[in-house]
Coordinates of C-alpha atoms and ligand atoms in Angstrom, one line a residue:
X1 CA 180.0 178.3 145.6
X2 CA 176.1 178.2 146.6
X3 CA 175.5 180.5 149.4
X4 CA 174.4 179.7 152.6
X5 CA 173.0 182.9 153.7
X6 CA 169.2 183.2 153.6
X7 CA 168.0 185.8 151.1
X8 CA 165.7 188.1 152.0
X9 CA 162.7 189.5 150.6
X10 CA 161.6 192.7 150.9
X11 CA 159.2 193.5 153.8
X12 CA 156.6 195.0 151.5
X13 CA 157.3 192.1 148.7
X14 CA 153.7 189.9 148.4
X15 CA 153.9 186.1 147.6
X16 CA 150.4 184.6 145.8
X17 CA 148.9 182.3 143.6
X18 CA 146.9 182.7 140.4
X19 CA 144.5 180.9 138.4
X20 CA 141.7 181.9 135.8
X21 CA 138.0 181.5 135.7
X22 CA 137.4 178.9 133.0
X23 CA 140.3 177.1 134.4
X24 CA 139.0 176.2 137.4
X25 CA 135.4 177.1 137.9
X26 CA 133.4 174.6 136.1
X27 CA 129.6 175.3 136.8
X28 CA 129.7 176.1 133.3
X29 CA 125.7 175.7 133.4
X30 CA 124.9 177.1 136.9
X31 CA 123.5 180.2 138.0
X32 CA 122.5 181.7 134.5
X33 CA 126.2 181.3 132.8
X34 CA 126.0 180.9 129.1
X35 CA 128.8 179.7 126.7
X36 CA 131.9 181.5 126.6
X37 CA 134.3 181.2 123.4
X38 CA 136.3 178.6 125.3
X39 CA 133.1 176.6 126.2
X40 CA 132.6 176.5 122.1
X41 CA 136.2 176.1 121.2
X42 CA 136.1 173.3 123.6
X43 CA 133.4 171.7 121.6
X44 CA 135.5 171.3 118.2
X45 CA 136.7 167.9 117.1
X46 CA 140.5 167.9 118.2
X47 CA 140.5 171.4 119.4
X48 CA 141.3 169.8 123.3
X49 CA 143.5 167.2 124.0
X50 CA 141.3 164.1 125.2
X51 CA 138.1 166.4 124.0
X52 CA 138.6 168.1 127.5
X53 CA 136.6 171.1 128.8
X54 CA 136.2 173.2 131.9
X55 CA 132.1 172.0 131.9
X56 CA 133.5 171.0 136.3
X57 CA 137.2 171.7 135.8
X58 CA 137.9 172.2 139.4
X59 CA 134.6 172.5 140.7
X60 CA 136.0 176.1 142.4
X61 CA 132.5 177.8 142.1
X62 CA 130.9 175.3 144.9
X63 CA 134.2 174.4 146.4
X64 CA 135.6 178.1 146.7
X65 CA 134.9 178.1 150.7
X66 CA 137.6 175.3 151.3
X67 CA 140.3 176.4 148.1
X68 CA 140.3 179.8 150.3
X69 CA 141.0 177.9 153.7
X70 CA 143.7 175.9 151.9
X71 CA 145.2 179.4 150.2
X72 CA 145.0 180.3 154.1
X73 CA 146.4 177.3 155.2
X74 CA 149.4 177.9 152.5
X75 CA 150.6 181.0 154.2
X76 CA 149.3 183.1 150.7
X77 CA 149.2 187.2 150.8
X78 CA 147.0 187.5 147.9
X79 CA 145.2 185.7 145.5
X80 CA 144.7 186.4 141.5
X81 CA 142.1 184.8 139.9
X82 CA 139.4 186.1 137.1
X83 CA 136.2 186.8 136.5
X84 CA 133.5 185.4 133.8
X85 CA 132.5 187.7 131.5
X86 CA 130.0 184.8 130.1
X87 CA 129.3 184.8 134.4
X88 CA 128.7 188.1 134.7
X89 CA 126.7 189.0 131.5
X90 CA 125.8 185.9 129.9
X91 CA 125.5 186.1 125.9
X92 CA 127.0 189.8 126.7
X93 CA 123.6 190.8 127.9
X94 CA 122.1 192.6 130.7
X95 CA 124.0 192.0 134.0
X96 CA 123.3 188.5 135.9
X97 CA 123.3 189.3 139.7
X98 CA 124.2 185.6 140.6
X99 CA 127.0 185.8 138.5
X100 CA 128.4 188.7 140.2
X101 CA 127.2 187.3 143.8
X102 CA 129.6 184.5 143.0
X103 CA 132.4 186.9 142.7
X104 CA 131.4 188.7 145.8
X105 CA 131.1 185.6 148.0
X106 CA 134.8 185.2 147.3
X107 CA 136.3 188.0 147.7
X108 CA 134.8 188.5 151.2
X109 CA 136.1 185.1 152.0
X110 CA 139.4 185.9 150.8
X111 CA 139.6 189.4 152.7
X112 CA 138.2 187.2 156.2
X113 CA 141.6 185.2 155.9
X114 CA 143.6 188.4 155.2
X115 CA 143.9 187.1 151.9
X116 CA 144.4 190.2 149.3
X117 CA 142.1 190.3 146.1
X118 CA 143.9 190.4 142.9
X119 CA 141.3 190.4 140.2
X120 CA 141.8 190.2 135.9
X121 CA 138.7 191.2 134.5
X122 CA 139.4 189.1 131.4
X123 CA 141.5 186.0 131.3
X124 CA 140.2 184.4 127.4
X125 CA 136.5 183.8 127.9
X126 CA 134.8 186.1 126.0
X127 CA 130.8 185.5 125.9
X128 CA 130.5 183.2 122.8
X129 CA 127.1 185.5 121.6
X130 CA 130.1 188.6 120.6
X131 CA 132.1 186.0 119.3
X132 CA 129.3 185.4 116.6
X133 CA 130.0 188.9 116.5
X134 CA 132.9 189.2 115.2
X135 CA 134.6 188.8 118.7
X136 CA 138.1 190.9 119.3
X137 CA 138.0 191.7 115.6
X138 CA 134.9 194.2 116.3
X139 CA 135.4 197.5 117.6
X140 CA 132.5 197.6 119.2
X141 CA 133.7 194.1 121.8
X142 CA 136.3 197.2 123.3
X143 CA 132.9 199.0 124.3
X144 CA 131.2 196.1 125.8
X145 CA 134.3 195.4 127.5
X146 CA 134.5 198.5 129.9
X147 CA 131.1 197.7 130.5
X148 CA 131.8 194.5 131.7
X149 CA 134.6 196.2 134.1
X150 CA 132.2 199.1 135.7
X151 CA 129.8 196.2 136.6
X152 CA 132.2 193.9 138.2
X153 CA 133.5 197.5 139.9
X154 CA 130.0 197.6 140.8
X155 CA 129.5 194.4 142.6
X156 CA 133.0 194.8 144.3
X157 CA 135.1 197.9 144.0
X158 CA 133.9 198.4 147.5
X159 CA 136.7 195.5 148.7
X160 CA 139.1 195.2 145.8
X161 CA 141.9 197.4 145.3
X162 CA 144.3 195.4 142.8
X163 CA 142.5 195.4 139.1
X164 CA 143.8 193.9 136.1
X165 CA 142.3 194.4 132.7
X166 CA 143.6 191.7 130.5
X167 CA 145.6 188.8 131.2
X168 CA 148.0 188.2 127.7
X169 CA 146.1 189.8 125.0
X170 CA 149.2 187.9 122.7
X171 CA 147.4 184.6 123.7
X172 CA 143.9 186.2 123.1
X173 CA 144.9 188.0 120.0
X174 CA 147.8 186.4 118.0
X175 CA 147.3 182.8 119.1
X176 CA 143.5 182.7 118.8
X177 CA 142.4 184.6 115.9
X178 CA 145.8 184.2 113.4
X179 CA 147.3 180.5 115.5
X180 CA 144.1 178.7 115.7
X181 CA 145.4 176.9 118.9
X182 CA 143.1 179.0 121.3
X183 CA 139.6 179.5 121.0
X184 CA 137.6 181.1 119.0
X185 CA 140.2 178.8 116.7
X186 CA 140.1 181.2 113.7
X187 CA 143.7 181.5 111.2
X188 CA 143.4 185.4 109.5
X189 CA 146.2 187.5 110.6
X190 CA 144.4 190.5 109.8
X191 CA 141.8 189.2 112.3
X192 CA 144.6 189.0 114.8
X193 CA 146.1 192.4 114.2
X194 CA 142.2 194.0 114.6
X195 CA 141.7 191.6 118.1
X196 CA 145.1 192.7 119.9
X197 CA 144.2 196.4 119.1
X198 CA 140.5 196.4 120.4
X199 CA 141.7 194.2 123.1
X200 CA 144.5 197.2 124.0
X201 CA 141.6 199.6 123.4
X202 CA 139.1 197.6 125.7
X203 CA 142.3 198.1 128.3
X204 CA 142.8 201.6 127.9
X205 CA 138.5 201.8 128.1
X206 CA 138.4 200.4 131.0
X207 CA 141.0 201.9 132.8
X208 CA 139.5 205.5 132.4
X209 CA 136.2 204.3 133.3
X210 CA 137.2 202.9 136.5
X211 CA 139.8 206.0 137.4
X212 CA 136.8 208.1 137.2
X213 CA 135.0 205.8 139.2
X214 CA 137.4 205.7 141.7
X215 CA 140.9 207.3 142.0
X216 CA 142.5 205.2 144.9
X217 CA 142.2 201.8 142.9
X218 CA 145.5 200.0 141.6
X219 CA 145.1 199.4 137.8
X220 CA 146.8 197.6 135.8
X221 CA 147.7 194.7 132.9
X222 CA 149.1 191.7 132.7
X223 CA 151.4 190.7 129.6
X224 CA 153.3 187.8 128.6
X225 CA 156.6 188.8 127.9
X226 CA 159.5 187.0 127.1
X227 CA 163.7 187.4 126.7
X228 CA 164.8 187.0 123.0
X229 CA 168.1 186.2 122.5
X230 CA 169.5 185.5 118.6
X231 CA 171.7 182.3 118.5
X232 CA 174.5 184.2 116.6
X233 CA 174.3 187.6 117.8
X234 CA 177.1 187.8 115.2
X235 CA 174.8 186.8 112.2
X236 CA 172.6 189.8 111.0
X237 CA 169.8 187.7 110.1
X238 CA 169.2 186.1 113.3
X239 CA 170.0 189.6 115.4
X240 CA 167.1 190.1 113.0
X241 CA 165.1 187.4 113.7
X242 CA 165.1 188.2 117.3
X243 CA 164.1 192.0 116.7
X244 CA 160.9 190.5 114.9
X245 CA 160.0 188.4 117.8
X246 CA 160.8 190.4 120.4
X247 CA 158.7 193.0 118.5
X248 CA 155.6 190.9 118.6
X249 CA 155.9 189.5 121.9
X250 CA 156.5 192.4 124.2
X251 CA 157.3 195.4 122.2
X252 CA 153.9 195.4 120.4
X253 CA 152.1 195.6 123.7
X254 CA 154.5 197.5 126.1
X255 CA 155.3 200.5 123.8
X256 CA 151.0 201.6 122.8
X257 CA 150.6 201.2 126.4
X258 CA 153.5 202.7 128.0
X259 CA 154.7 204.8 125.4
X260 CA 151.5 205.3 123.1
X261 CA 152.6 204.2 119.9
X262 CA 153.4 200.8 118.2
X263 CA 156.7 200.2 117.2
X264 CA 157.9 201.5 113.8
X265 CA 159.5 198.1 112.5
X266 CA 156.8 196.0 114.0
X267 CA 154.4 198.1 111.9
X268 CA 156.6 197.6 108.6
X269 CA 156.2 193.8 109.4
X270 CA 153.0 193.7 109.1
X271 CA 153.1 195.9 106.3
X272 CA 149.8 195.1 103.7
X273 CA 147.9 193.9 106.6
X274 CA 145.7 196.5 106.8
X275 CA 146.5 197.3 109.8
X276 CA 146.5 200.8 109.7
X277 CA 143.3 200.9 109.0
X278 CA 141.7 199.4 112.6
X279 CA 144.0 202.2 114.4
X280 CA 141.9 205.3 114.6
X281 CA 142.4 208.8 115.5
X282 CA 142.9 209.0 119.2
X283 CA 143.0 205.1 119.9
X284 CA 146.7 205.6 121.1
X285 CA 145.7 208.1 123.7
X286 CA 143.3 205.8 125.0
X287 CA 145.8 202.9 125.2
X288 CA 148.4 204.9 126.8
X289 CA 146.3 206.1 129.7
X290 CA 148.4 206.0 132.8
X291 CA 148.3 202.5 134.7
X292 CA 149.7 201.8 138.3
X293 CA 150.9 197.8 138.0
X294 CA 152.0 195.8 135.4
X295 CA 152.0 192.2 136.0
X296 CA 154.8 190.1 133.8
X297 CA 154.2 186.6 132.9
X298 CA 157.1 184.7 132.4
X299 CA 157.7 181.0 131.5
X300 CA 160.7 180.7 129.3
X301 CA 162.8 182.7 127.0
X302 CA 163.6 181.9 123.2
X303 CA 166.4 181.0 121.5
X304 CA 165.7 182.6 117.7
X305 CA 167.7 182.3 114.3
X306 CA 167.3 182.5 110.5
X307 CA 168.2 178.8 110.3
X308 CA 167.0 175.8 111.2
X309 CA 168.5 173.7 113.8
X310 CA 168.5 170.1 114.4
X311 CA 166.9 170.5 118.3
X312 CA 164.3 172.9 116.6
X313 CA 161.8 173.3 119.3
X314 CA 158.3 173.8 117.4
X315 CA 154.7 174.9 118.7
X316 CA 154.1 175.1 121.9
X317 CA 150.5 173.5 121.8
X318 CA 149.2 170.0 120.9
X319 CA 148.8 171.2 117.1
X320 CA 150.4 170.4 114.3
X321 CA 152.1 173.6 113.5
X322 CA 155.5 173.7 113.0
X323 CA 155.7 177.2 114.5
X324 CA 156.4 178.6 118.0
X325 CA 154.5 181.5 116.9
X326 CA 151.7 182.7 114.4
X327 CA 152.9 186.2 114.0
X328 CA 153.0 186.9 110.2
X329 CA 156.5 187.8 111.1
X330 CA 158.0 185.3 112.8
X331 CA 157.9 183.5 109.0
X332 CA 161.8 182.0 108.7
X333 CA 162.5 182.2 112.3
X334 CA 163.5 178.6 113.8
X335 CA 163.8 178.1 117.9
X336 CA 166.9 176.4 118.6
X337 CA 167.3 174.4 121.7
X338 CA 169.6 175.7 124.4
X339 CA 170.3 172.5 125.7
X340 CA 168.2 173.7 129.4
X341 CA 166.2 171.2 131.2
X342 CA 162.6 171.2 129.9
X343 CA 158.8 170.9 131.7
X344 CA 156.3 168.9 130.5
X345 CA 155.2 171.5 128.0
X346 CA 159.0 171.4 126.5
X347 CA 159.5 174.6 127.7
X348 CA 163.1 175.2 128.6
X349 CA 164.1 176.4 132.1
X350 CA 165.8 179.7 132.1
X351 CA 165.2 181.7 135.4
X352 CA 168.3 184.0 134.5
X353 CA 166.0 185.0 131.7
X354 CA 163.3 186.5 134.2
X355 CA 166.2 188.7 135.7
X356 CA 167.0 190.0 132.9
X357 CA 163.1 190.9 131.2
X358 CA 162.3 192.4 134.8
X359 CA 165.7 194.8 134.3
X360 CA 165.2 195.6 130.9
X361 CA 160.9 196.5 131.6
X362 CA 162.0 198.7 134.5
X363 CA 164.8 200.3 132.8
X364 CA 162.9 201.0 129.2
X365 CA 159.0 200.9 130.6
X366 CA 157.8 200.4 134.1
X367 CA 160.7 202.5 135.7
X368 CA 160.3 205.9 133.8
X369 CA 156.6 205.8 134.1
X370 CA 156.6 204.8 137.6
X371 CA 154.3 201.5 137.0
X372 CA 154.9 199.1 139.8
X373 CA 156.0 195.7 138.5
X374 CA 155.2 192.6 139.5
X375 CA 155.6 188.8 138.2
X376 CA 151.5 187.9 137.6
X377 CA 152.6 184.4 136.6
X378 CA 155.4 182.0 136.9
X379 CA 155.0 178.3 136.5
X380 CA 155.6 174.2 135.6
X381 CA 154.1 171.8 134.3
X382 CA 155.3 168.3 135.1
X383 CA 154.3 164.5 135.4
X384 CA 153.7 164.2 138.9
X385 CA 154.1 160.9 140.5
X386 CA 151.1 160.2 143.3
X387 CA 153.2 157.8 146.1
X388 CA 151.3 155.2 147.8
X389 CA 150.6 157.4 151.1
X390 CA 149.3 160.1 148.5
X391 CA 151.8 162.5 148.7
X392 CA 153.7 164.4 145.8
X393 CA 157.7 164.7 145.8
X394 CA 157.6 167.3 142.9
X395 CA 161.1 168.0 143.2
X396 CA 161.5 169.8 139.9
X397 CA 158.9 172.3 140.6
X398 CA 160.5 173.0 144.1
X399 CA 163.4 173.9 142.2
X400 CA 161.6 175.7 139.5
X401 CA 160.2 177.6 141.9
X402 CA 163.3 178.2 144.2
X403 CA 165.1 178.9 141.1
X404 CA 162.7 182.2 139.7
X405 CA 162.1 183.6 142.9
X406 CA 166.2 184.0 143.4
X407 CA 166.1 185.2 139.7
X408 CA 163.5 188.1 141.4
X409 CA 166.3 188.6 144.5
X410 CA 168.6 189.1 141.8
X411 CA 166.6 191.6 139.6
X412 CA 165.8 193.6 143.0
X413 CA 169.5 193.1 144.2
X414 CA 170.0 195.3 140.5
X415 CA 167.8 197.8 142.1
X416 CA 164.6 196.5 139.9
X417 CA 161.5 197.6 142.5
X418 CA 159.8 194.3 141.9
X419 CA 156.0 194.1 144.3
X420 CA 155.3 190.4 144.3
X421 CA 154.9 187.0 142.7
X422 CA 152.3 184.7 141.6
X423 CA 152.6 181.4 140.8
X424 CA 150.9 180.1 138.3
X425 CA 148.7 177.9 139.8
X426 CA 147.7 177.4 142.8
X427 CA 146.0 173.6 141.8
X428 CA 146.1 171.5 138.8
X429 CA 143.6 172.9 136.0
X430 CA 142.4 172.8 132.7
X431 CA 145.4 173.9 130.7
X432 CA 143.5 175.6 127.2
X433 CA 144.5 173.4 124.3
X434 CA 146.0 170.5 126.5
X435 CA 143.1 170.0 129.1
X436 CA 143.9 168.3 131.7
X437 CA 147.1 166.5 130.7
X438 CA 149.7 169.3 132.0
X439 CA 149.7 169.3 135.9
X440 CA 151.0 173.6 137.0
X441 CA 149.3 173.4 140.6
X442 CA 151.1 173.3 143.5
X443 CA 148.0 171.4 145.2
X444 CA 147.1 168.4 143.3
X445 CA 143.4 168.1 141.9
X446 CA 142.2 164.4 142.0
X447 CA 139.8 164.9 139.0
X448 CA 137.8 161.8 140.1
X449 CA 137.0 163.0 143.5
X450 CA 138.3 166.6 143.4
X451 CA 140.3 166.3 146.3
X452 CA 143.4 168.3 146.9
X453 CA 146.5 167.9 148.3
X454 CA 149.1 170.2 148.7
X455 CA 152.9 168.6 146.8
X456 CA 155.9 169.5 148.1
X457 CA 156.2 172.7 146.4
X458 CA 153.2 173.9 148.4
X459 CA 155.2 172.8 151.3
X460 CA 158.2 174.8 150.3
X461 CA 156.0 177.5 148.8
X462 CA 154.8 178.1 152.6
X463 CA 158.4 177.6 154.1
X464 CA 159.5 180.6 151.8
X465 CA 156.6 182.6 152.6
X466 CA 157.0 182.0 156.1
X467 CA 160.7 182.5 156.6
X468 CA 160.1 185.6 153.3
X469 CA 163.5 184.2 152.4
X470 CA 165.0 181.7 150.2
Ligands
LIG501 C1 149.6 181.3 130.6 C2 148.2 181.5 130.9 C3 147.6 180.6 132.0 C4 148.2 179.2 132.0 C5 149.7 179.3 131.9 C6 150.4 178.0 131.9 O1 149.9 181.7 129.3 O2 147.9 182.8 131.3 O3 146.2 180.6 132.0 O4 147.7 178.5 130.9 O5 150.1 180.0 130.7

């Protein structure tokens, strides 16, 4: 029987919001930016559904002033959005103070509504002059990375406290340089294997750089991690085909950075790679450098077997791929269909699976090395419906979001300490590979006239946040 009772959050727990720079900024021309890799990608015949980019996206870099009154408005704690490396340095070069200035104008408008700062250094959108460089797949890009962080630490360490290095380095590794789907669009697994290790190396760069900068700051990455379940977890093969994707998903990037080594059988799965050969001496010590927060992203689980199934679901993004993922190992596996409601992204439902990845990352990771855990992003996508007096009865995202947040009482009922939540996003944006078909806000973005308006899961958003029960 449902309960009745209100649940409770914890009096320190934080409720927020995320988005990401290229998402929402637009001003992709103002102020001194240059290309980043997404503006590029975005460029490619069929790379973007509708040939979409984020050229205005939101228009957040001249409308920031009011998207902070209506975070204020929404009863928000804190706010995580990213900053523009192609902002910031432009072409990777010498710093751009107006770049920076943009980033400092927020913040302080954020911390005059007592809304906290949670920054990602680097959310995809690398300058497209390193790309030409070899991007992720150079060394060197780890380098120019911790620079990047010590000047945005520059312009703001002063007011920020939260700092996140990476946002998903899977998306920015495996599904960019070996999937394609993401910029800069290239299909080399060995490419892939180099970018997600210099991406991890850029983490652990950073984060001694800005410990010795400042002690008292909270750093931290965000991954995107997922619960892999086989469909027969009788059946050898697919027990093994969920070891292989739960090796690349999470295991790959939680154990070099919470346990300083990658994973033995992940390693023999990759096996003639070369892999071996972009790890260098001392790389593992770098990666492993204690953090204070780890921020989980979670949309949906997987289902995983050795045989097909008629309800195979298939890529995630608008391409062509028959895959759900471009890992060299995920070769023979086939997501099967749990039979869950899906979003617009046919991504299955599954908040039991959030319980259950926060339990298992505090029990094996987060818990032992006293990382504080938190859920970075959380999100749907779905086809809203504007009604005639312009309102938004989004009542599958309400219960989306009703539905994780009771799947975080339950994790912290199992004694999992988890810090906040973030969902993912606060407005409509440009969503990477599918533009601005799938609709995550929960504030509406009229594209035309870039007004906003809160849907009824801002409504209940603030109700929660308000009442800090569900
Ligand atoms: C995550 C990304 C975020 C957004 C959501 C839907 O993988 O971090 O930018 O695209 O998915």
């Amino acid at each position: 029987m449902p309960s009745t009772t209100p649940r409770s959050f914890p009096p320190e727990f934080l409720f927020g919001a995320a988005t990401a720079a290229y998402q929402i900024e637009g001003a992709a021309h103002d102020d001194g930016r240059t290309d980043s890799i997404w503006d590029a990608f975005t460029r490619l015949p069929g790379a973007v559904v509708n040939g979409d980019n984020g050229d205005v996206a939101c228009d957040h870099y001249h409308r920031y002033r009011d998207d902070v009154a209506l975070m204020a408005q929404l009863g928000l704690q804190t706010y995580r959005f990213s900053t523009s490396w192609a902002r910031v340095r432009p072409d990777g070069g010498p710093v751009n103070p107006q770049g920076l200035d943009f980033y400092s104008r927020l913040v302080d408008e954020l911390l005059g509504k007592g809304i906290m700062p949670w920054l990602t250094l680097y959310h995809w959108d690398l300058p497209q002059a390193l790309e030409e460089n070899g991007g992720w797949t150079n060394r060197d890009t780890a380098y120019r990375f911790a620079e990047f962080a010590l000047d945005v630490h520059d312009a703001l360490g002063d007011r920020v406290t939260a700092w996140t290095t990476l946002n998903e380095p899977w998306c920015s590794s495996f599904l960019s340089y070996i999937g394609g789907e993401h910029a800069p669009g290239r299909q080399d697994p060995a490419a892939g294997l180099a970018a997600a290790h210099h991406l991890l190396l850029g983490h652990g760069l950073a984060i001694g750089e800005l410990r010795a900068r400042d002690e008292n700051l909270s750093l931290g990455i965000t991954l995107n991690l997922s619960v892999v379940d086989p469909v027969d977890a009788g059946d050898a093969a697919d027990r093994d085909a969920a070891r292989r994707i739960d090796g690349q998903f999470n295991r790959f990037f939680l154990d070099p950075i919470l346990r300083g080594a990658y994973p033995d059988d992940v390693l023999e799965d990759v096996a003639g790679l070369g892999f071996e050969r972009v790890v260098k001496p001392g790389d593992l010590e770098i990666i492993s450098r204690p953090i204070d927060a780890l921020g989980v992203n979670y949309y949906h689980g997987e289902s995983v077997s050795a045989r097909p199934a008629g309800d195979e679901i298939t890529t995630a993004a608008p391409s062509e791929r028959p895959k759900r993922s471009p890992f060299p190992a995920a070769d023979g596996v086939h997501w099967h269909s749990r039979g869950l409601p899906i979003t617009a992204m046919d991504w299955e439902v599954q908040p039991e699976g959030l319980t259950r990845l926060l339990i298992r990352v505090h029990e094996e990771y987060t818990g032992p090395a006293g990382v504080a855990l938190s859920v970075t992003e959380n999100g749907a996508a779905y086809d809203d419906v504007v009604e005639p007096d312009g309102s938004i009865h989004d009542a599958e995202r309400v219960a989306f979001l009703e539905s994780h947040l009771g799947a975080i009482l339950d994790a912290i009922d199992a004694g999992v300490p988890v810090h906040g939540y973030f969902y993912w996003s606060l407005m409509d944006n440009f969503e990477w590979a599918w533009g601005y078909d799938k609709r995550f806000g929960i504030v509406r973005v009229d594209y035309d006239t870039q007004e906003r308006t809160p849907k009824d899961s801002a409504i209940a958003y603030t109700r929660i946040i308000t009442g800090r029960a569900l």
